[in-house]
Amino acid sequence: MESVQIPWLTAITLLPLLAALPIPIIPDKEGKTVRWYALYVALADLALMVYGFWENYSVKSHQFQLAETYSWMPQLGLSWSLGVDGLSMPLIFLSGLITTLAILASWKVNHKPRLYYFLVLVLYSAQIGVFAAQDILLFFLMWEIELVPVYLLISIWGGKKRLYAATKFILYTALASIFILVSGLALAFYGDNFTFNIAELGMKDYPLALELLAYVGFLIAFGVKLPIFPLHTWLPDAHSQASAPISMILAGVLLKMGGYALIRFNIETLPHAHIKFAPLLVALGVINIIYGAFTAFGQTNLKRRLASSSISHMGFVLIGIASFTDLGMNGAVLQMISHGLIAAALFFLSGTAYDRTHTLMMDEMGGMAQKMPKTFALFTAGSMASLALPGMSGFVGELSIFLGIATSDVYSQTFKVGIIFLTSVGLILTPIYLLSMLREVFYGEANTKLKLEGFGIDAQPREIFITACLLIPIIGIGLYPKVATNTYDVKTIQVAEKMRSVFPVIVEKQENNLNASLLSTWQSPGLIAPKIK
Amino acid sequence: MDFSSNIASQLNAGTILPEGIVIITLMVILIGDLITGRNSARWLPYVAIAGLLIAVLDLCLLWDLPEPDGFLGSFSSDNLSIVFRGIIALSTAVTIPMSIRYVQQSGTSLAEFIGIMLTATLGGMFLSGANELVTIFISLEMLSISSYLMTGYMKRDPRSNEAALKYLLIGASSSAIFLYGISLLYGLSGGKTNLMAIAANITDVSGTQSLGLAISLVFVIAGIAFKISAVPFHQWTPDVYEGSPTPVVAFLSVGSKAAGFALAIRLLVTAFAPLTEQWHFIFTALAILSMVLGNVVALAQTSMKRMLAYSSIAQAGFVIIGLIAGTDTGYSSMIFYLLVYLFMNLGAFTCVILFSLRTGTDQISEYAGLYHKDPLLTLGLSICLLSLGGIPPLAGFFGKIYLFWAGWQAGIYGLVLLGLVTSVISIYYYIRVVKMMVVKEPSEMSDAVENYPEIRWNLPGMRPLQVGLVVSVVITSLAGILSNPLFTLANDSVTTTPILQSAVVTQQLPQETITVSTQSLESDLDTSH
């Protein structure tokens, strides 16, 4: 790998953090300078990303590019090692875009503005660091750095139950991230060569028991973040209590850290264990989709409903990465990107509605379409994207995942039919709860008790601009998915190949192969998983 | 002249030059106070700090001494002891600036306070290098007795008196137990006081490991555990921390603890080398209890000082992981952690002192809304507490990672897991304070913060406090990211210290090599006589 002259990734990762440091001493009146400053920093970083990737990133390679490695703490084996490939590059770009828009969306934050923008910029750096880290200890460090800013951002600028939500968030995530460290240490110390480098970890040969244990550890850690069904309970609280710009970042970027890490560690590093766990992942994915959809029905709070729909959508990612096909992997990454954009748009729009209504309870709203036609139009567009209307990015992502699981040759026919059937049930539920949300909020008679006040009744140009920045890529990807898939195609194909290449090994190792055990009569997917030995 | 230099070279007196500097500083302070009276408070603390810093500088010069044993082997100035003496001297040098204003405001004499504190420092420094039972006991008592005096320094405050009495009673009995333990050791080894000689002689008779040796081990550990306040020898800690003057608490939680760990390493690794398995077992129990109890009980505290007391118990539990690992990295992770712990804990105490100077309270609930009145204090306390909780990229994160890393490498998975889980618990109570200060709205401000006095740094004694605060906070935030020199220091001190090297070797090689290595060391000692 040839060394890059300019340390692009280091610059991209550290710029927001370093720029955050002088915020306390910038001369400022009522947060006006600070917000411009933060916006400029975010834009500069975004520009840096665009230019850096444009000049130096080749979509034809699945290798790590723009890689940099500096020894940081040799005694610990920790190195400042960054690199991007098809998996991380789109996500870094996504975090750049969403954070920049979130800063723009925070224009009206006038409560402790210095602290606010300081924390957002620190969070910005941590997100990019997570996606770019090529050293598992560095990854863990970045993962942990993000905790406190999010905690404070929720607990200071959040809704009524913000303290509860923030504490729940930090305890869940901190407790789960222990497993990253433990699994990482276990893998790093195994064998003769001690290393934290992710690529080198993937090349080691582990005994199956260790792989399975480490896999479980990673699954718990990332399952909390993604979230996966029994570990998801922090999410509706955190996402609904955070202020709209922070919800944008939470739903748009932080959830993707879970999906990204699942692919990076569970699949790339531990492919043997992944074969064992893949049916479980598919089952959990289905549970996520249906459970998320059903809970979304029960929510009367607008943001809680959106949060539940996030749980539902992230289920598709699980199915995609467990499908063992190019198409499924491709769809999983696309689904992450597309959900990042859609969820950010919807959370932002719910924030604009809240700014005017001062309530998030849907039964207190109603008939807002007449007074806020532009907001209504944008909200409808976002909802359509979320329910996977053809021509929008959500459709492409979910369709590839469906195709991936349907064409997958590792699962038995009955299993696949069952999974697809259940998933499509979830798919039918999605439009129902999203349309009913639109109906309750915008259609019908105007609620007389509802007072719309704030900065002009309908959406302002700034707000339309933010939503447009999110909707244009959504539609763009929907019409011509290659825009997005091109950037990571090579990588996902390689990952899928790697997954599949492990199969013969496993088959040889064991008397009864996976196919055979899956061919047994179909039971509920939850029961199948433990049966595979 | 010729005669005295001859004696000095025979005793290798240069090894205790740093302590000599501290003694001279102590003399200057006592005499200067006598001559100039009350006015001396203006310059005395700075003399003390300067003396301590010169001592630290001299410690640097003593690094890698070719002949580290002084006073016929009763004091060792090997690199391990140098690091620990440095930690203790530095902790006092950081504690003094924070005590000036505190002591003056209470209306007691500053010179006496600094004098006692320097004596305690001296005891701790000697303890870190003591290589012989009598020296160990004398320096331990020097440290303890001056600590008792300091805890009761606020004569008119009943809580301070209570703390002093409690500390004295429990401390004296623990000293007695410790003394009994080392007297057994003295007898069992056939009348040796030098640690190396003891190890060699115990090994000779180890075919029948006597009950006496086990009892002696337990008693010695009881004494050490009291100093590092490991559960179940921690009962004094919360009460003493709550009642004593806060600068004293700062010293007890860092300097005194570091001395205890130095003693633990030296005594257990050398004298009790044949019983490694047993003391590992006891310390594992101590670590588990300290981490669990310290972290869990800290959750329920309402007083800041009590919370920090339990947190310091828990931190001791984390450090013990490095001791049990028993490898090079294990010991160096201990040293590294103590180095960063010095700054983050003292930083936290500086903030607590500053807050109580301005408001007169230590209750956690009184910190509500401090962000609006005093951003600097809020920032400092937040950084130090988050660092104690192990949040990156602060120094405490790297310290903890290194401890767990070393523990994992040594194969003590259970302890590392427990350490990780309890450190997540600790995040909760540290962040609770941060939440109090930062999250609360102006309308939710506590009375103390509501009536917060105007921030004035020009009062006498405030400037050094500010400097101490800024220095600790800056080091706490940067020592993690730029920790390479600290890592190197900690590693070098371990790899160049003979006693630890032989201990690390003996853990990996069969039993015969122990006798060989210790005998060769003993013959070295014989030639030096």
PDB file of C-alpha atoms in Angstrom, chain A residues 273-515:
ATOM      1  CA  ALA A 273     -18.785 -18.035  13.725  1.00  0.00           C
ATOM      2  CA  HIS A 274     -20.963 -15.974  11.436  1.00  0.00           C
ATOM      3  CA  ILE A 275     -22.064 -19.121   9.643  1.00  0.00           C
ATOM      4  CA  LYS A 276     -23.298 -20.491  12.936  1.00  0.00           C
ATOM      5  CA  PHE A 277     -25.055 -17.335  13.916  1.00  0.00           C
ATOM      6  CA  ALA A 278     -26.452 -16.243  10.580  1.00  0.00           C
ATOM      7  CA  PRO A 279     -29.842 -17.959  11.029  1.00  0.00           C
ATOM      8  CA  LEU A 280     -30.148 -16.308  14.416  1.00  0.00           C
ATOM      9  CA  LEU A 281     -29.407 -12.946  12.840  1.00  0.00           C
ATOM     10  CA  VAL A 282     -32.078 -13.523  10.215  1.00  0.00           C
ATOM     11  CA  ALA A 283     -34.552 -14.489  12.915  1.00  0.00           C
ATOM     12  CA  LEU A 284     -33.673 -11.452  14.998  1.00  0.00           C
ATOM     13  CA  GLY A 285     -33.991  -9.302  11.892  1.00  0.00           C
ATOM     14  CA  VAL A 286     -37.503 -10.559  11.316  1.00  0.00           C
ATOM     15  CA  ILE A 287     -38.406 -10.004  14.941  1.00  0.00           C
ATOM     16  CA  ASN A 288     -37.009  -6.478  14.695  1.00  0.00           C
ATOM     17  CA  ILE A 289     -39.066  -5.713  11.627  1.00  0.00           C
ATOM     18  CA  ILE A 290     -42.352  -7.020  12.986  1.00  0.00           C
ATOM     19  CA  TYR A 291     -41.838  -5.950  16.576  1.00  0.00           C
ATOM     20  CA  GLY A 292     -40.755  -2.470  15.521  1.00  0.00           C
ATOM     21  CA  ALA A 293     -43.761  -2.130  13.251  1.00  0.00           C
ATOM     22  CA  PHE A 294     -46.222  -3.272  15.882  1.00  0.00           C
ATOM     23  CA  THR A 295     -44.816  -1.044  18.617  1.00  0.00           C
ATOM     24  CA  ALA A 296     -44.889   1.865  16.209  1.00  0.00           C
ATOM     25  CA  PHE A 297     -48.655   1.446  16.067  1.00  0.00           C
ATOM     26  CA  GLY A 298     -48.980   1.868  19.777  1.00  0.00           C
ATOM     27  CA  GLN A 299     -47.051   5.112  19.988  1.00  0.00           C
ATOM     28  CA  THR A 300     -48.992   8.310  20.275  1.00  0.00           C
ATOM     29  CA  ASN A 301     -45.833  10.359  20.411  1.00  0.00           C
ATOM     30  CA  LEU A 302     -44.635  11.357  16.963  1.00  0.00           C
ATOM     31  CA  LYS A 303     -40.944  10.866  17.632  1.00  0.00           C
ATOM     32  CA  ARG A 304     -41.468   7.617  19.495  1.00  0.00           C
ATOM     33  CA  ARG A 305     -43.298   6.302  16.473  1.00  0.00           C
ATOM     34  CA  LEU A 306     -40.421   7.295  14.227  1.00  0.00           C
ATOM     35  CA  ALA A 307     -37.982   5.694  16.670  1.00  0.00           C
ATOM     36  CA  SER A 308     -39.894   2.433  16.586  1.00  0.00           C
ATOM     37  CA  SER A 309     -39.905   2.537  12.833  1.00  0.00           C
ATOM     38  CA  SER A 310     -36.102   2.837  13.002  1.00  0.00           C
ATOM     39  CA  ILE A 311     -35.995  -0.433  14.920  1.00  0.00           C
ATOM     40  CA  SER A 312     -38.110  -1.984  12.227  1.00  0.00           C
ATOM     41  CA  HIS A 313     -35.919  -0.727   9.401  1.00  0.00           C
ATOM     42  CA  MET A 314     -32.690  -1.807  10.971  1.00  0.00           C
ATOM     43  CA  GLY A 315     -34.041  -5.358  10.975  1.00  0.00           C
ATOM     44  CA  PHE A 316     -33.513  -5.405   7.224  1.00  0.00           C
ATOM     45  CA  VAL A 317     -29.823  -4.762   7.722  1.00  0.00           C
ATOM     46  CA  LEU A 318     -29.583  -7.881   9.858  1.00  0.00           C
ATOM     47  CA  ILE A 319     -31.286 -10.009   7.238  1.00  0.00           C
ATOM     48  CA  GLY A 320     -29.093  -8.562   4.515  1.00  0.00           C
ATOM     49  CA  ILE A 321     -25.810  -9.293   6.217  1.00  0.00           C
ATOM     50  CA  ALA A 322     -26.888 -12.806   7.073  1.00  0.00           C
ATOM     51  CA  SER A 323     -27.964 -13.655   3.528  1.00  0.00           C
ATOM     52  CA  PHE A 324     -24.524 -14.754   2.286  1.00  0.00           C
ATOM     53  CA  THR A 325     -25.119 -13.109  -1.086  1.00  0.00           C
ATOM     54  CA  ASP A 326     -23.603 -10.112  -2.838  1.00  0.00           C
ATOM     55  CA  LEU A 327     -27.001  -8.656  -3.276  1.00  0.00           C
ATOM     56  CA  GLY A 328     -27.962  -8.987   0.365  1.00  0.00           C
ATOM     57  CA  MET A 329     -24.743  -7.404   1.606  1.00  0.00           C
ATOM     58  CA  ASN A 330     -25.116  -4.657  -0.931  1.00  0.00           C
ATOM     59  CA  GLY A 331     -28.675  -4.079   0.190  1.00  0.00           C
ATOM     60  CA  ALA A 332     -27.665  -3.989   3.853  1.00  0.00           C
ATOM     61  CA  VAL A 333     -25.196  -1.187   3.245  1.00  0.00           C
ATOM     62  CA  LEU A 334     -27.639   0.651   1.021  1.00  0.00           C
ATOM     63  CA  GLN A 335     -30.360   0.259   3.640  1.00  0.00           C
ATOM     64  CA  MET A 336     -28.067   1.811   6.243  1.00  0.00           C
ATOM     65  CA  ILE A 337     -27.300   4.787   4.046  1.00  0.00           C
ATOM     66  CA  SER A 338     -30.871   5.226   2.976  1.00  0.00           C
ATOM     67  CA  HIS A 339     -32.253   4.897   6.491  1.00  0.00           C
ATOM     68  CA  GLY A 340     -29.658   7.400   7.647  1.00  0.00           C
ATOM     69  CA  LEU A 341     -31.006   9.945   5.197  1.00  0.00           C
ATOM     70  CA  ILE A 342     -34.694   9.154   5.670  1.00  0.00           C
ATOM     71  CA  ALA A 343     -34.656   8.996   9.444  1.00  0.00           C
ATOM     72  CA  ALA A 344     -32.708  12.224   9.619  1.00  0.00           C
ATOM     73  CA  ALA A 345     -35.262  13.909   7.358  1.00  0.00           C
ATOM     74  CA  LEU A 346     -38.246  12.642   9.333  1.00  0.00           C
ATOM     75  CA  PHE A 347     -36.771  13.516  12.708  1.00  0.00           C
ATOM     76  CA  PHE A 348     -35.889  16.951  11.449  1.00  0.00           C
ATOM     77  CA  LEU A 349     -39.400  17.506  10.144  1.00  0.00           C
ATOM     78  CA  SER A 350     -40.930  16.325  13.389  1.00  0.00           C
ATOM     79  CA  GLY A 351     -38.677  18.908  15.033  1.00  0.00           C
ATOM     80  CA  THR A 352     -39.968  21.674  12.789  1.00  0.00           C
ATOM     81  CA  ALA A 353     -43.487  20.627  13.651  1.00  0.00           C
ATOM     82  CA  TYR A 354     -42.641  20.633  17.333  1.00  0.00           C
ATOM     83  CA  ASP A 355     -41.150  24.109  17.113  1.00  0.00           C
ATOM     84  CA  ARG A 356     -44.586  25.363  16.122  1.00  0.00           C
ATOM     85  CA  THR A 357     -46.933  23.119  18.040  1.00  0.00           C
ATOM     86  CA  HIS A 358     -44.840  22.574  21.179  1.00  0.00           C
ATOM     87  CA  THR A 359     -46.206  19.108  21.428  1.00  0.00           C
ATOM     88  CA  LEU A 360     -45.281  15.758  19.998  1.00  0.00           C
ATOM     89  CA  MET A 361     -48.499  13.990  20.936  1.00  0.00           C
ATOM     90  CA  MET A 362     -50.270  13.130  17.739  1.00  0.00           C
ATOM     91  CA  ASP A 363     -53.739  13.242  19.282  1.00  0.00           C
ATOM     92  CA  GLU A 364     -53.163  16.899  20.110  1.00  0.00           C
ATOM     93  CA  MET A 365     -52.342  17.683  16.503  1.00  0.00           C
ATOM     94  CA  GLY A 366     -54.483  17.411  13.428  1.00  0.00           C
ATOM     95  CA  GLY A 367     -55.361  19.328  10.304  1.00  0.00           C
ATOM     96  CA  MET A 368     -51.998  20.989  10.120  1.00  0.00           C
ATOM     97  CA  ALA A 369     -51.828  20.491   6.361  1.00  0.00           C
ATOM     98  CA  GLN A 370     -53.892  23.563   5.709  1.00  0.00           C
ATOM     99  CA  LYS A 371     -51.649  25.881   7.638  1.00  0.00           C
ATOM    100  CA  MET A 372     -48.352  24.233   6.830  1.00  0.00           C
ATOM    101  CA  PRO A 373     -48.597  22.935   3.267  1.00  0.00           C
ATOM    102  CA  LYS A 374     -44.860  22.900   2.620  1.00  0.00           C
ATOM    103  CA  THR A 375     -44.075  21.004   5.792  1.00  0.00           C
ATOM    104  CA  PHE A 376     -46.850  18.637   4.920  1.00  0.00           C
ATOM    105  CA  ALA A 377     -45.439  17.996   1.477  1.00  0.00           C
ATOM    106  CA  LEU A 378     -41.971  17.367   2.797  1.00  0.00           C
ATOM    107  CA  PHE A 379     -43.233  15.148   5.578  1.00  0.00           C
ATOM    108  CA  THR A 380     -45.223  13.109   3.096  1.00  0.00           C
ATOM    109  CA  ALA A 381     -42.203  12.717   0.853  1.00  0.00           C
ATOM    110  CA  GLY A 382     -40.123  11.525   3.812  1.00  0.00           C
ATOM    111  CA  SER A 383     -42.795   9.073   4.885  1.00  0.00           C
ATOM    112  CA  MET A 384     -43.101   7.700   1.395  1.00  0.00           C
ATOM    113  CA  ALA A 385     -39.378   7.137   1.302  1.00  0.00           C
ATOM    114  CA  SER A 386     -39.576   5.433   4.658  1.00  0.00           C
ATOM    115  CA  LEU A 387     -42.323   3.066   3.558  1.00  0.00           C
ATOM    116  CA  ALA A 388     -40.175   2.113   0.584  1.00  0.00           C
ATOM    117  CA  LEU A 389     -42.057   3.696  -2.264  1.00  0.00           C
ATOM    118  CA  PRO A 390     -40.450   2.695  -5.568  1.00  0.00           C
ATOM    119  CA  GLY A 391     -38.215   5.451  -6.819  1.00  0.00           C
ATOM    120  CA  MET A 392     -36.932   6.223  -3.369  1.00  0.00           C
ATOM    121  CA  SER A 393     -33.799   4.830  -1.779  1.00  0.00           C
ATOM    122  CA  GLY A 394     -35.645   2.799   0.844  1.00  0.00           C
ATOM    123  CA  PHE A 395     -37.235   0.712  -1.869  1.00  0.00           C
ATOM    124  CA  VAL A 396     -33.947  -0.171  -3.511  1.00  0.00           C
ATOM    125  CA  GLY A 397     -32.349  -1.147  -0.234  1.00  0.00           C
ATOM    126  CA  GLU A 398     -35.175  -3.326   0.938  1.00  0.00           C
ATOM    127  CA  LEU A 399     -35.666  -4.877  -2.477  1.00  0.00           C
ATOM    128  CA  SER A 400     -32.006  -5.926  -2.728  1.00  0.00           C
ATOM    129  CA  ILE A 401     -32.228  -7.462   0.703  1.00  0.00           C
ATOM    130  CA  PHE A 402     -35.326  -9.383  -0.322  1.00  0.00           C
ATOM    131  CA  LEU A 403     -33.641 -10.555  -3.486  1.00  0.00           C
ATOM    132  CA  GLY A 404     -30.545 -11.415  -1.535  1.00  0.00           C
ATOM    133  CA  ILE A 405     -32.299 -13.612   0.960  1.00  0.00           C
ATOM    134  CA  ALA A 406     -34.516 -15.119  -1.720  1.00  0.00           C
ATOM    135  CA  THR A 407     -31.612 -16.118  -3.929  1.00  0.00           C
ATOM    136  CA  SER A 408     -29.450 -17.234  -1.076  1.00  0.00           C
ATOM    137  CA  ASP A 409     -28.431 -20.846  -1.537  1.00  0.00           C
ATOM    138  CA  VAL A 410     -27.438 -21.553   2.013  1.00  0.00           C
ATOM    139  CA  TYR A 411     -30.854 -21.587   3.562  1.00  0.00           C
ATOM    140  CA  SER A 412     -33.525 -24.164   2.918  1.00  0.00           C
ATOM    141  CA  GLN A 413     -36.494 -23.300   0.810  1.00  0.00           C
ATOM    142  CA  THR A 414     -38.964 -23.499   3.676  1.00  0.00           C
ATOM    143  CA  PHE A 415     -36.861 -21.282   5.866  1.00  0.00           C
ATOM    144  CA  LYS A 416     -36.601 -18.663   3.169  1.00  0.00           C
ATOM    145  CA  VAL A 417     -40.301 -18.758   2.438  1.00  0.00           C
ATOM    146  CA  GLY A 418     -41.093 -18.309   6.086  1.00  0.00           C
ATOM    147  CA  ILE A 419     -38.690 -15.438   6.491  1.00  0.00           C
ATOM    148  CA  ILE A 420     -39.890 -13.644   3.398  1.00  0.00           C
ATOM    149  CA  PHE A 421     -43.483 -14.114   4.396  1.00  0.00           C
ATOM    150  CA  LEU A 422     -42.959 -12.679   7.856  1.00  0.00           C
ATOM    151  CA  THR A 423     -40.848  -9.845   6.535  1.00  0.00           C
ATOM    152  CA  SER A 424     -43.499  -8.872   4.046  1.00  0.00           C
ATOM    153  CA  VAL A 425     -46.007  -8.754   6.878  1.00  0.00           C
ATOM    154  CA  GLY A 426     -43.736  -6.165   8.444  1.00  0.00           C
ATOM    155  CA  LEU A 427     -43.517  -4.420   5.126  1.00  0.00           C
ATOM    156  CA  ILE A 428     -47.277  -4.130   4.974  1.00  0.00           C
ATOM    157  CA  LEU A 429     -47.470  -2.750   8.471  1.00  0.00           C
ATOM    158  CA  THR A 430     -45.000   0.033   7.711  1.00  0.00           C
ATOM    159  CA  PRO A 431     -47.247   2.018   5.360  1.00  0.00           C
ATOM    160  CA  ILE A 432     -50.154   1.584   7.688  1.00  0.00           C
ATOM    161  CA  TYR A 433     -48.530   3.206  10.680  1.00  0.00           C
ATOM    162  CA  LEU A 434     -46.772   5.857   8.647  1.00  0.00           C
ATOM    163  CA  LEU A 435     -49.922   6.848   6.776  1.00  0.00           C
ATOM    164  CA  SER A 436     -51.952   6.874   9.948  1.00  0.00           C
ATOM    165  CA  MET A 437     -49.311   9.160  11.394  1.00  0.00           C
ATOM    166  CA  LEU A 438     -49.720  11.534   8.470  1.00  0.00           C
ATOM    167  CA  ARG A 439     -53.458  11.364   8.844  1.00  0.00           C
ATOM    168  CA  GLU A 440     -53.432  12.176  12.540  1.00  0.00           C
ATOM    169  CA  VAL A 441     -50.997  15.033  12.203  1.00  0.00           C
ATOM    170  CA  PHE A 442     -51.919  16.698   8.953  1.00  0.00           C
ATOM    171  CA  TYR A 443     -55.315  15.646   7.664  1.00  0.00           C
ATOM    172  CA  GLY A 444     -58.774  16.256   8.913  1.00  0.00           C
ATOM    173  CA  GLU A 445     -60.286  19.137  10.755  1.00  0.00           C
ATOM    174  CA  ALA A 446     -57.849  21.573  12.261  1.00  0.00           C
ATOM    175  CA  ASN A 447     -57.584  20.943  15.949  1.00  0.00           C
ATOM    176  CA  THR A 448     -58.925  24.081  17.555  1.00  0.00           C
ATOM    177  CA  LYS A 449     -56.897  23.666  20.708  1.00  0.00           C
ATOM    178  CA  LEU A 450     -53.692  23.509  18.759  1.00  0.00           C
ATOM    179  CA  LYS A 451     -51.842  26.785  18.636  1.00  0.00           C
ATOM    180  CA  LEU A 452     -49.278  27.139  15.949  1.00  0.00           C
ATOM    181  CA  GLU A 453     -46.685  29.646  16.844  1.00  0.00           C
ATOM    182  CA  GLY A 454     -43.011  30.114  16.283  1.00  0.00           C
ATOM    183  CA  PHE A 455     -41.061  31.448  13.402  1.00  0.00           C
ATOM    184  CA  GLY A 456     -43.759  31.875  10.787  1.00  0.00           C
ATOM    185  CA  ILE A 457     -46.287  29.145  10.439  1.00  0.00           C
ATOM    186  CA  ASP A 458     -44.972  27.176   7.507  1.00  0.00           C
ATOM    187  CA  ALA A 459     -41.492  25.833   6.878  1.00  0.00           C
ATOM    188  CA  GLN A 460     -38.834  28.486   6.421  1.00  0.00           C
ATOM    189  CA  PRO A 461     -36.282  28.417   3.598  1.00  0.00           C
ATOM    190  CA  ARG A 462     -33.622  27.078   5.960  1.00  0.00           C
ATOM    191  CA  GLU A 463     -35.814  24.171   6.888  1.00  0.00           C
ATOM    192  CA  ILE A 464     -36.778  23.445   3.328  1.00  0.00           C
ATOM    193  CA  PHE A 465     -33.126  23.531   2.363  1.00  0.00           C
ATOM    194  CA  ILE A 466     -32.176  20.999   5.019  1.00  0.00           C
ATOM    195  CA  THR A 467     -34.928  18.619   4.011  1.00  0.00           C
ATOM    196  CA  ALA A 468     -34.082  19.050   0.351  1.00  0.00           C
ATOM    197  CA  CYS A 469     -30.461  18.158   1.039  1.00  0.00           C
ATOM    198  CA  LEU A 470     -31.721  14.882   2.443  1.00  0.00           C
ATOM    199  CA  LEU A 471     -34.519  14.205  -0.043  1.00  0.00           C
ATOM    200  CA  ILE A 472     -32.469  14.779  -3.171  1.00  0.00           C
ATOM    201  CA  PRO A 473     -30.043  11.944  -2.426  1.00  0.00           C
ATOM    202  CA  ILE A 474     -32.970   9.777  -1.332  1.00  0.00           C
ATOM    203  CA  ILE A 475     -34.663  10.190  -4.675  1.00  0.00           C
ATOM    204  CA  GLY A 476     -31.385  10.148  -6.543  1.00  0.00           C
ATOM    205  CA  ILE A 477     -30.432   6.797  -5.094  1.00  0.00           C
ATOM    206  CA  GLY A 478     -33.952   5.556  -5.677  1.00  0.00           C
ATOM    207  CA  LEU A 479     -33.870   6.384  -9.358  1.00  0.00           C
ATOM    208  CA  TYR A 480     -30.291   5.458 -10.049  1.00  0.00           C
ATOM    209  CA  PRO A 481     -28.958   3.297  -7.200  1.00  0.00           C
ATOM    210  CA  LYS A 482     -25.561   3.004  -8.830  1.00  0.00           C
ATOM    211  CA  VAL A 483     -24.684   6.442  -7.507  1.00  0.00           C
ATOM    212  CA  ALA A 484     -24.415   4.897  -4.086  1.00  0.00           C
ATOM    213  CA  THR A 485     -23.719   1.264  -4.771  1.00  0.00           C
ATOM    214  CA  ASN A 486     -20.789   2.066  -7.027  1.00  0.00           C
ATOM    215  CA  THR A 487     -18.812   3.307  -4.089  1.00  0.00           C
ATOM    216  CA  TYR A 488     -18.932   0.089  -2.159  1.00  0.00           C
ATOM    217  CA  ASP A 489     -19.866  -2.648  -4.633  1.00  0.00           C
ATOM    218  CA  VAL A 490     -16.385  -4.075  -4.855  1.00  0.00           C
ATOM    219  CA  LYS A 491     -16.123  -4.246  -1.111  1.00  0.00           C
ATOM    220  CA  THR A 492     -19.451  -5.908  -0.411  1.00  0.00           C
ATOM    221  CA  ILE A 493     -18.791  -8.489  -3.108  1.00  0.00           C
ATOM    222  CA  GLN A 494     -15.476  -9.237  -1.486  1.00  0.00           C
ATOM    223  CA  VAL A 495     -17.083  -9.532   1.959  1.00  0.00           C
ATOM    224  CA  ALA A 496     -19.791 -11.812   0.628  1.00  0.00           C
ATOM    225  CA  GLU A 497     -17.179 -13.910  -1.124  1.00  0.00           C
ATOM    226  CA  LYS A 498     -15.173 -14.168   2.037  1.00  0.00           C
ATOM    227  CA  MET A 499     -18.241 -15.293   3.931  1.00  0.00           C
ATOM    228  CA  ARG A 500     -19.012 -17.918   1.366  1.00  0.00           C
ATOM    229  CA  SER A 501     -15.462 -19.071   1.019  1.00  0.00           C
ATOM    230  CA  VAL A 502     -15.545 -20.219   4.608  1.00  0.00           C
ATOM    231  CA  PHE A 503     -18.384 -22.600   3.924  1.00  0.00           C
ATOM    232  CA  PRO A 504     -16.457 -25.589   2.610  1.00  0.00           C
ATOM    233  CA  VAL A 505     -14.159 -25.348   5.607  1.00  0.00           C
ATOM    234  CA  ILE A 506     -17.032 -25.640   7.965  1.00  0.00           C
ATOM    235  CA  VAL A 507     -18.602 -28.407   5.979  1.00  0.00           C
ATOM    236  CA  GLU A 508     -15.416 -30.383   6.149  1.00  0.00           C
ATOM    237  CA  LYS A 509     -15.044 -29.718   9.814  1.00  0.00           C
ATOM    238  CA  GLN A 510     -18.432 -31.062  10.621  1.00  0.00           C
ATOM    239  CA  GLU A 511     -20.219 -34.170   9.692  1.00  0.00           C
ATOM    240  CA  ASN A 512     -23.579 -32.605   9.104  1.00  0.00           C
ATOM    241  CA  ASN A 513     -23.453 -29.418   7.132  1.00  0.00           C
ATOM    242  CA  LEU A 514     -25.497 -26.334   7.577  1.00  0.00           C
ATOM    243  CA  ASN A 515     -27.695 -27.053   4.615  1.00  0.00           C
TER     244      ASN A 515
END
